[in-house]
Amino acid sequence: MSESLAPPLAILAELTHRCPLQCPYCSNPLDLVAARRELSTDAWKRVIDEAATLGVLQIHFSGGEPAVRRDLDQLVGHACRAGLYTNLITSGLGLDRPRFLAVVGAGLDHVQLSIQDADAATAGRISHEPRSLDRKLQFAGWVREAGLPLTINAVVHRQNLVRLDAMLDLALGVGASRIEIAHVQYYGWAFLNRAALMPTRAQIEAATQYVERARAELAGRIVIDYVPPDYYARRPKACMGGWGRQFINVAPSGRALPCHAAESIAELQFDSVLEHPLAEIWESSPAFLKFRGTSWMPEPCASCDRREIDWGGCRCQALALTGSSRKTDPACVLSPDHATLTQLAETDAASHVTDFIYRRPNPLPQASDERSGHQRAAGEAAG
């Protein structure tokens, strides 16, 4: 490996796109990978071995819902024996107690459990699974009994931010050591549902102030991570720590990606772990090299003193909102498209759309005239 290129810190192993929930902000691509196209158990084990050899420290088993794979305990055990720290990112609905204990026994180190709301009815409506919250709380109890550290992932947006305090109380109640309060990031399914999800500026300010107070009041009891939405930002965040710098994502089909949304950039060809070693992909794949570092940057990024802080922001967001993955991320106030981003956020936040386009194969949305109008406006802005 090149002296200047460090190994990835972590690998996100997206075992499957299958999931019992249909969340309208899911980070999976719109073109979901069918079960018959998923990597085999042996292929995943080889990827795990190659990741360990490459110098990866952590593996995050994700999806979809990774627990729908019957080989989850085998893969966790293999990763454990390879010396990787193992983390399960789950909806909590894919495992019964005996299977969960089998995964724990295989060497699982940590669990991240997603929640849609602290209110059962709203959580059921968002996830399109009426009893989802009850089942998640039951699962959280199993994690606590097993003695594993638990992180609650609370994805927030206009329709649930009013209960942010209740979601934090829920995390405390189930014994979580950490909560990640993450505003929806508008790619894929969330981009389709932007008019139903976008918070108002007042909601964002109130949420941010609440988190700051809670961090001070609950210091030592729970760690609170906070991910703000790009659409109200003035500076972009370093997406995934920079393109191809810290993380490698392997999709269910075997394609290796710099981030989970990268396949939205159709101009790039992503190599498969079925055809190339993981180290070769990390070090020399054209798709990973495309936006790695700073040499690709246009102005104003190229001469910006933050270019090695935010690494140009999000390439997928630049594509979605400007039509070009090479342009400055519109989340940056220096972008010529920043005002367009702000206007889109304010327009969507003021909409009366509440219905969701649910995550499912080949969705047939019953879009209202208002939502269709917002989507047309987004397309026009991207063009």
Short mmCIF file of C-alpha atoms in Angstrom, two decimals:
data_model
loop_
_atom_site.label_atom_id
_atom_site.label_comp_id
_atom_site.label_asym_id
_atom_site.label_seq_id
_atom_site.Cartn_x
_atom_site.Cartn_y
_atom_site.Cartn_z
CA MET A 1 0.00 0.00 0.00
CA SER A 2 1.15 3.52 -0.76
CA GLU A 3 2.75 5.30 2.21
CA SER A 4 0.34 8.22 1.79
CA LEU A 5 -2.79 6.06 1.67
CA ALA A 6 -3.88 4.61 5.00
CA PRO A 7 -6.04 1.48 5.09
CA PRO A 8 -9.75 2.02 5.59
CA LEU A 9 -10.79 2.34 9.21
CA ALA A 10 -13.94 0.31 8.66
CA ILE A 11 -15.89 -1.72 6.15
CA LEU A 12 -19.66 -1.44 5.86
CA ALA A 13 -20.88 -4.89 4.87
CA GLU A 14 -24.32 -4.45 3.33
CA LEU A 15 -25.33 -8.08 3.42
CA THR A 16 -28.73 -7.60 1.83
CA HIS A 17 -31.31 -5.04 0.75
CA ARG A 18 -34.13 -7.18 2.12
CA CYS A 19 -35.84 -5.62 5.15
CA PRO A 20 -39.10 -6.07 7.10
CA LEU A 21 -39.50 -2.27 7.20
CA GLN A 22 -40.19 0.20 4.38
CA CYS A 23 -38.78 3.45 5.77
CA PRO A 24 -39.19 6.36 3.34
CA TYR A 25 -35.70 7.75 4.06
CA CYS A 26 -33.77 4.49 3.61
CA SER A 27 -30.19 4.96 2.43
CA ASN A 28 -30.40 1.96 0.10
CA PRO A 29 -30.50 2.74 -3.63
CA LEU A 30 -33.82 2.89 -5.46
CA ASP A 31 -32.72 -0.14 -7.48
CA LEU A 32 -32.72 -2.73 -4.70
CA VAL A 33 -30.57 -5.85 -5.10
CA ALA A 34 -32.65 -9.05 -5.21
CA ALA A 35 -31.80 -11.94 -2.88
CA ARG A 36 -30.57 -14.09 -5.78
CA ARG A 37 -27.86 -11.50 -6.56
CA GLU A 38 -26.44 -11.31 -3.02
CA LEU A 39 -22.91 -12.43 -2.25
CA SER A 40 -22.65 -15.98 -0.95
CA THR A 41 -21.44 -16.88 2.53
CA ASP A 42 -18.06 -17.97 1.18
CA ALA A 43 -17.67 -14.74 -0.82
CA TRP A 44 -18.38 -12.64 2.27
CA LYS A 45 -15.89 -14.66 4.31
CA ARG A 46 -13.22 -14.00 1.69
CA VAL A 47 -14.06 -10.27 1.77
CA ILE A 48 -13.74 -10.31 5.57
CA ASP A 49 -10.33 -11.99 5.37
CA GLU A 50 -9.16 -9.48 2.76
CA ALA A 51 -10.41 -6.59 4.89
CA ALA A 52 -8.45 -7.84 7.89
CA THR A 53 -5.30 -8.27 5.78
CA LEU A 54 -5.76 -4.76 4.37
CA GLY A 55 -5.72 -3.33 7.90
CA VAL A 56 -9.41 -2.68 8.49
CA LEU A 57 -10.26 -2.49 12.20
CA GLN A 58 -14.07 -2.56 12.27
CA ILE A 59 -16.82 -4.28 10.33
CA HIS A 60 -20.38 -2.98 10.40
CA PHE A 61 -22.97 -5.57 9.34
CA SER A 62 -25.80 -3.68 7.72
CA GLY A 63 -28.47 -3.91 5.04
CA GLY A 64 -31.45 -3.69 4.54
CA GLU A 65 -31.81 -5.85 7.58
CA PRO A 66 -28.68 -8.01 7.94
CA ALA A 67 -30.47 -10.49 10.18
CA VAL A 68 -32.59 -11.80 7.30
CA ARG A 69 -29.39 -13.57 6.22
CA ARG A 70 -29.39 -16.97 7.90
CA ASP A 71 -25.58 -16.94 7.89
CA LEU A 72 -25.25 -13.81 10.05
CA ASP A 73 -23.81 -15.73 13.00
CA GLN A 74 -21.27 -17.41 10.69
CA LEU A 75 -20.14 -14.07 9.27
CA VAL A 76 -19.89 -12.43 12.70
CA GLY A 77 -17.88 -15.39 13.97
CA HIS A 78 -15.57 -15.27 10.96
CA ALA A 79 -14.98 -11.54 11.45
CA CYS A 80 -14.31 -12.06 15.14
CA ARG A 81 -11.69 -14.73 14.40
CA ALA A 82 -10.13 -12.39 11.83
CA GLY A 83 -9.62 -9.84 14.61
CA LEU A 84 -12.23 -7.29 13.53
CA TYR A 85 -14.47 -5.34 15.89
CA THR A 86 -18.01 -6.40 14.97
CA ASN A 87 -21.02 -4.09 14.98
CA LEU A 88 -24.58 -5.02 14.01
CA ILE A 89 -26.74 -2.24 12.54
CA THR A 90 -30.29 -3.55 12.79
CA SER A 91 -33.98 -2.77 12.83
CA GLY A 92 -34.35 -5.27 15.66
CA LEU A 93 -37.03 -7.17 13.75
CA GLY A 94 -34.95 -9.79 11.98
CA LEU A 95 -33.92 -11.93 14.95
CA ASP A 96 -35.74 -13.98 17.55
CA ARG A 97 -34.02 -14.40 20.90
CA PRO A 98 -32.28 -17.75 20.19
CA ARG A 99 -30.82 -16.47 16.91
CA PHE A 100 -29.72 -13.24 18.57
CA LEU A 101 -27.94 -15.17 21.30
CA ALA A 102 -26.25 -17.28 18.61
CA VAL A 103 -24.93 -14.10 16.98
CA VAL A 104 -23.75 -12.83 20.37
CA GLY A 105 -22.06 -16.14 21.04
CA ALA A 106 -20.28 -15.90 17.70
CA GLY A 107 -18.45 -12.80 18.92
CA LEU A 108 -20.65 -9.75 18.36
CA ASP A 109 -19.16 -6.65 20.02
CA HIS A 110 -21.79 -3.92 19.61
CA VAL A 111 -25.37 -3.27 18.46
CA GLN A 112 -26.86 -0.22 16.76
CA LEU A 113 -30.66 -0.26 16.87
CA SER A 114 -32.67 2.10 14.68
CA ILE A 115 -35.89 3.72 15.83
CA GLN A 116 -38.39 5.75 13.82
CA ASP A 117 -40.14 7.48 16.74
CA ALA A 118 -40.91 7.10 20.43
CA ASP A 119 -44.64 7.09 19.64
CA ALA A 120 -45.78 3.62 18.60
CA ALA A 121 -48.39 4.76 16.09
CA THR A 122 -46.07 7.19 14.32
CA ALA A 123 -43.21 4.70 14.36
CA GLY A 124 -45.52 2.17 12.75
CA ARG A 125 -46.62 4.62 10.08
CA ILE A 126 -43.06 5.67 9.21
CA SER A 127 -41.74 2.10 9.07
CA HIS A 128 -44.94 0.68 7.54
CA GLU A 129 -44.91 -1.98 10.26
CA PRO A 130 -47.59 -1.39 12.96
CA ARG A 131 -45.84 -3.21 15.83
CA SER A 132 -42.30 -2.17 15.02
CA LEU A 133 -41.63 -0.14 18.17
CA ASP A 134 -42.81 -2.87 20.57
CA ARG A 135 -40.55 -5.38 18.84
CA LYS A 136 -37.59 -2.97 18.93
CA LEU A 137 -38.02 -2.43 22.66
CA GLN A 138 -38.11 -6.18 23.20
CA PHE A 139 -34.92 -6.56 21.17
CA ALA A 140 -33.22 -3.78 23.15
CA GLY A 141 -33.98 -5.78 26.29
CA TRP A 142 -32.17 -8.79 24.83
CA VAL A 143 -29.14 -6.62 24.07
CA ARG A 144 -29.09 -5.32 27.64
CA GLU A 145 -29.42 -8.86 29.05
CA ALA A 146 -26.51 -9.99 26.87
CA GLY A 147 -24.36 -7.20 28.30
CA LEU A 148 -23.50 -5.67 24.93
CA PRO A 149 -23.08 -1.92 24.41
CA LEU A 150 -26.09 -0.43 22.60
CA THR A 151 -26.39 2.62 20.39
CA ILE A 152 -29.82 3.94 19.42
CA ASN A 153 -29.99 5.43 15.92
CA ALA A 154 -32.79 8.00 15.89
CA VAL A 155 -33.48 9.33 12.38
CA VAL A 156 -35.33 12.63 12.68
CA HIS A 157 -37.34 14.77 10.27
CA ARG A 158 -40.33 17.11 10.16
CA GLN A 159 -42.85 14.45 11.19
CA ASN A 160 -41.11 13.23 14.36
CA LEU A 161 -38.88 16.07 15.63
CA VAL A 162 -41.59 17.16 18.03
CA ARG A 163 -40.77 14.00 20.04
CA LEU A 164 -36.99 14.33 20.07
CA ASP A 165 -36.99 14.49 23.87
CA ALA A 166 -39.07 11.30 24.05
CA MET A 167 -36.62 9.50 21.74
CA LEU A 168 -33.75 10.47 24.03
CA ASP A 169 -35.77 9.27 27.03
CA LEU A 170 -36.36 5.98 25.19
CA ALA A 171 -32.61 5.55 24.65
CA LEU A 172 -31.96 6.17 28.34
CA GLY A 173 -34.75 3.79 29.30
CA VAL A 174 -33.35 0.86 27.32
CA GLY A 175 -29.86 1.39 28.74
CA ALA A 176 -28.17 2.70 25.61
CA SER A 177 -24.67 4.09 26.10
CA ARG A 178 -24.97 6.25 22.99
CA ILE A 179 -27.64 7.81 20.78
CA GLU A 180 -27.06 9.10 17.28
CA ILE A 181 -29.61 11.78 16.45
CA ALA A 182 -29.31 12.01 12.70
CA HIS A 183 -31.38 14.29 10.53
CA VAL A 184 -32.44 12.65 7.30
CA GLN A 185 -29.82 12.96 4.57
CA TYR A 186 -31.54 13.50 1.26
CA TYR A 187 -30.35 10.78 -1.11
CA GLY A 188 -32.23 7.90 -2.74
CA TRP A 189 -35.51 7.22 -0.99
CA ALA A 190 -35.23 10.33 1.16
CA PHE A 191 -34.79 12.47 -1.96
CA LEU A 192 -38.09 11.05 -3.27
CA ASN A 193 -39.75 11.90 0.04
CA ARG A 194 -38.14 15.29 0.62
CA ALA A 195 -41.41 17.23 0.66
CA ALA A 196 -42.78 14.94 3.39
CA LEU A 197 -39.61 14.90 5.50
CA MET A 198 -37.92 18.31 5.30
CA PRO A 199 -37.94 20.12 8.66
CA THR A 200 -38.39 23.84 9.03
CA ARG A 201 -35.47 26.06 9.97
CA ALA A 202 -37.17 26.66 13.33
CA GLN A 203 -37.28 22.91 13.97
CA ILE A 204 -33.59 22.58 13.16
CA GLU A 205 -32.63 25.41 15.50
CA ALA A 206 -34.78 24.02 18.31
CA ALA A 207 -33.36 20.51 17.85
CA THR A 208 -29.78 21.78 17.86
CA GLN A 209 -30.34 23.80 21.03
CA TYR A 210 -32.04 20.82 22.67
CA VAL A 211 -29.09 18.54 21.86
CA GLU A 212 -26.61 21.05 23.28
CA ARG A 213 -28.56 21.26 26.54
CA ALA A 214 -29.00 17.49 26.74
CA ARG A 215 -25.29 16.88 26.20
CA ALA A 216 -24.48 19.10 29.17
CA GLU A 217 -27.18 17.66 31.41
CA LEU A 218 -26.54 14.00 30.56
CA ALA A 219 -22.74 14.02 30.39
CA GLY A 220 -21.49 10.73 31.82
CA ARG A 221 -24.85 9.00 31.32
CA ILE A 222 -25.11 8.82 27.54
CA VAL A 223 -23.08 10.04 24.56
CA ILE A 224 -25.12 12.08 22.08
CA ASP A 225 -23.94 12.22 18.47
CA TYR A 226 -25.69 14.76 16.27
CA VAL A 227 -25.83 14.83 12.47
CA PRO A 228 -27.45 18.03 11.12
CA PRO A 229 -29.11 18.23 7.70
CA ASP A 230 -27.06 19.60 4.80
CA TYR A 231 -29.95 21.60 3.39
CA TYR A 232 -29.67 24.26 6.10
CA ALA A 233 -25.87 24.20 6.37
CA ARG A 234 -23.35 26.86 5.40
CA ARG A 235 -20.44 24.46 5.16
CA PRO A 236 -20.48 20.89 3.84
CA LYS A 237 -19.50 17.98 6.03
CA ALA A 238 -16.67 15.60 5.17
CA CYS A 239 -18.88 12.87 3.77
CA MET A 240 -17.60 9.48 5.03
CA GLY A 241 -14.43 11.27 6.16
CA GLY A 242 -13.65 12.09 2.54
CA TRP A 243 -14.20 10.07 -0.64
CA GLY A 244 -12.16 6.85 -0.46
CA ARG A 245 -10.18 7.96 2.59
CA GLN A 246 -11.58 6.14 5.64
CA PHE A 247 -14.39 3.77 4.69
CA ILE A 248 -15.18 1.13 2.13
CA ASN A 249 -18.71 -0.09 1.52
CA VAL A 250 -19.51 -3.46 -0.05
CA ALA A 251 -23.02 -3.68 -1.49
CA PRO A 252 -25.06 -6.92 -1.47
CA SER A 253 -24.10 -7.49 -5.12
CA GLY A 254 -20.39 -7.28 -4.30
CA ARG A 255 -19.71 -3.83 -5.70
CA ALA A 256 -17.21 -1.90 -3.60
CA LEU A 257 -18.17 1.73 -3.01
CA PRO A 258 -16.64 4.79 -1.33
CA CYS A 259 -20.04 5.48 0.29
CA HIS A 260 -23.45 3.85 0.43
CA ALA A 261 -24.99 6.26 -2.12
CA ALA A 262 -22.12 6.27 -4.62
CA GLU A 263 -23.93 4.12 -7.19
CA SER A 264 -26.16 7.11 -7.91
CA ILE A 265 -23.18 8.52 -9.87
CA ALA A 266 -23.88 6.60 -13.07
CA GLU A 267 -20.73 7.83 -14.83
CA LEU A 268 -18.57 5.74 -12.46
CA GLN A 269 -17.96 2.01 -12.80
CA PHE A 270 -17.56 0.31 -9.43
CA ASP A 271 -15.44 -2.82 -9.23
CA SER A 272 -16.81 -6.02 -7.71
CA VAL A 273 -15.12 -8.00 -4.95
CA LEU A 274 -15.99 -11.06 -7.05
CA GLU A 275 -13.54 -9.87 -9.71
CA HIS A 276 -10.91 -7.85 -7.82
CA PRO A 277 -9.17 -8.15 -4.43
CA LEU A 278 -10.36 -5.64 -1.86
CA ALA A 279 -6.88 -4.11 -1.50
CA GLU A 280 -6.63 -3.53 -5.25
CA ILE A 281 -9.99 -1.79 -5.28
CA TRP A 282 -9.05 0.39 -2.32
CA GLU A 283 -5.68 1.40 -3.71
CA SER A 284 -6.25 1.75 -7.44
CA SER A 285 -9.88 1.47 -8.51
CA PRO A 286 -10.66 4.41 -10.85
CA ALA A 287 -13.93 5.04 -8.97
CA PHE A 288 -12.08 5.40 -5.64
CA LEU A 289 -9.41 7.58 -7.20
CA LYS A 290 -11.93 9.86 -8.92
CA PHE A 291 -12.63 12.15 -5.95
CA ARG A 292 -9.95 11.07 -3.47
CA GLY A 293 -7.80 13.89 -2.16
CA THR A 294 -7.98 17.43 -3.56
CA SER A 295 -6.59 17.37 -7.11
CA TRP A 296 -10.06 16.87 -8.66
CA MET A 297 -11.56 19.95 -7.01
CA PRO A 298 -12.91 22.92 -8.98
CA GLU A 299 -12.94 26.45 -7.64
CA PRO A 300 -13.83 27.67 -5.08
CA CYS A 301 -12.92 24.33 -3.43
CA ALA A 302 -9.42 24.11 -4.94
CA SER A 303 -8.15 27.22 -3.16
CA CYS A 304 -10.32 26.94 -0.03
CA ASP A 305 -8.51 26.58 3.29
CA ARG A 306 -11.10 23.93 4.30
CA ARG A 307 -10.38 21.62 1.36
CA GLU A 308 -8.62 19.09 3.60
CA ILE A 309 -11.32 19.42 6.27
CA ASP A 310 -14.51 18.78 4.30
CA TRP A 311 -12.77 17.16 1.28
CA GLY A 312 -15.25 18.81 -1.07
CA GLY A 313 -18.39 17.65 0.71
CA CYS A 314 -20.76 15.13 -0.84
CA ARG A 315 -20.41 14.13 -4.49
CA CYS A 316 -23.79 12.38 -4.56
CA GLN A 317 -25.51 15.50 -3.25
CA ALA A 318 -23.72 17.68 -5.80
CA LEU A 319 -25.00 15.39 -8.55
CA ALA A 320 -28.56 15.27 -7.22
CA LEU A 321 -28.86 19.03 -6.92
CA THR A 322 -26.67 20.43 -9.69
CA GLY A 323 -26.57 17.64 -12.25
CA SER A 324 -22.79 17.21 -11.89
CA SER A 325 -20.83 15.19 -9.35
CA ARG A 326 -17.81 17.46 -9.91
CA LYS A 327 -19.44 20.69 -8.81
CA THR A 328 -19.10 22.29 -5.38
CA ASP A 329 -21.48 20.73 -2.86
CA PRO A 330 -24.44 23.16 -2.66
CA ALA A 331 -24.34 22.86 1.13
CA CYS A 332 -21.36 25.22 0.98
CA VAL A 333 -22.23 28.91 1.16
CA LEU A 334 -19.55 29.54 -1.51
CA SER A 335 -21.34 27.34 -4.03
CA PRO A 336 -23.20 29.21 -6.79
CA ASP A 337 -26.03 26.71 -6.17
CA HIS A 338 -26.30 27.38 -2.43
CA ALA A 339 -29.30 29.72 -2.77
CA THR A 340 -31.11 27.07 -4.82
CA LEU A 341 -30.53 24.53 -2.06
CA THR A 342 -31.88 26.92 0.56
CA GLN A 343 -34.96 27.65 -1.54
CA LEU A 344 -35.65 23.96 -2.06
CA ALA A 345 -35.41 23.35 1.69
CA GLU A 346 -37.76 26.19 2.55
CA THR A 347 -40.27 25.18 -0.13
CA ASP A 348 -40.31 21.54 0.96
CA ALA A 349 -40.51 22.44 4.64
CA ALA A 350 -43.56 24.61 3.98
CA SER A 351 -45.37 21.88 2.05
CA HIS A 352 -48.42 20.05 3.39
CA VAL A 353 -47.25 16.65 2.14
CA THR A 354 -47.46 13.95 4.82
CA ASP A 355 -47.81 10.74 2.81
CA PHE A 356 -44.71 8.69 2.10
CA ILE A 357 -43.39 6.83 -0.91
CA TYR A 358 -42.40 3.66 0.93
CA ARG A 359 -39.16 1.80 0.28
CA ARG A 360 -40.05 -1.30 -1.68
CA PRO A 361 -39.07 -2.91 -4.98
CA ASN A 362 -40.62 -1.15 -7.98
CA PRO A 363 -42.65 1.38 -5.95
CA LEU A 364 -45.75 2.81 -7.54
CA PRO A 365 -46.16 6.08 -5.65
CA GLN A 366 -49.58 7.65 -5.39
CA ALA A 367 -48.06 11.12 -5.43
CA SER A 368 -50.19 14.16 -4.77
CA ASP A 369 -50.10 17.06 -7.21
CA GLU A 370 -48.13 19.07 -4.64
CA ARG A 371 -45.46 16.41 -4.16
CA SER A 372 -45.20 15.85 -7.91
CA GLY A 373 -44.62 19.56 -8.29
CA HIS A 374 -41.83 19.53 -5.74
CA GLN A 375 -40.18 16.59 -7.47
CA ARG A 376 -40.40 18.32 -10.84
CA ALA A 377 -38.81 21.41 -9.28
CA ALA A 378 -35.97 19.28 -7.90
CA GLY A 379 -35.41 17.76 -11.30
CA GLU A 380 -35.36 21.16 -12.92
CA ALA A 381 -32.87 22.42 -10.32
CA ALA A 382 -30.64 19.41 -10.94
CA GLY A 383 -30.81 20.00 -14.70
#
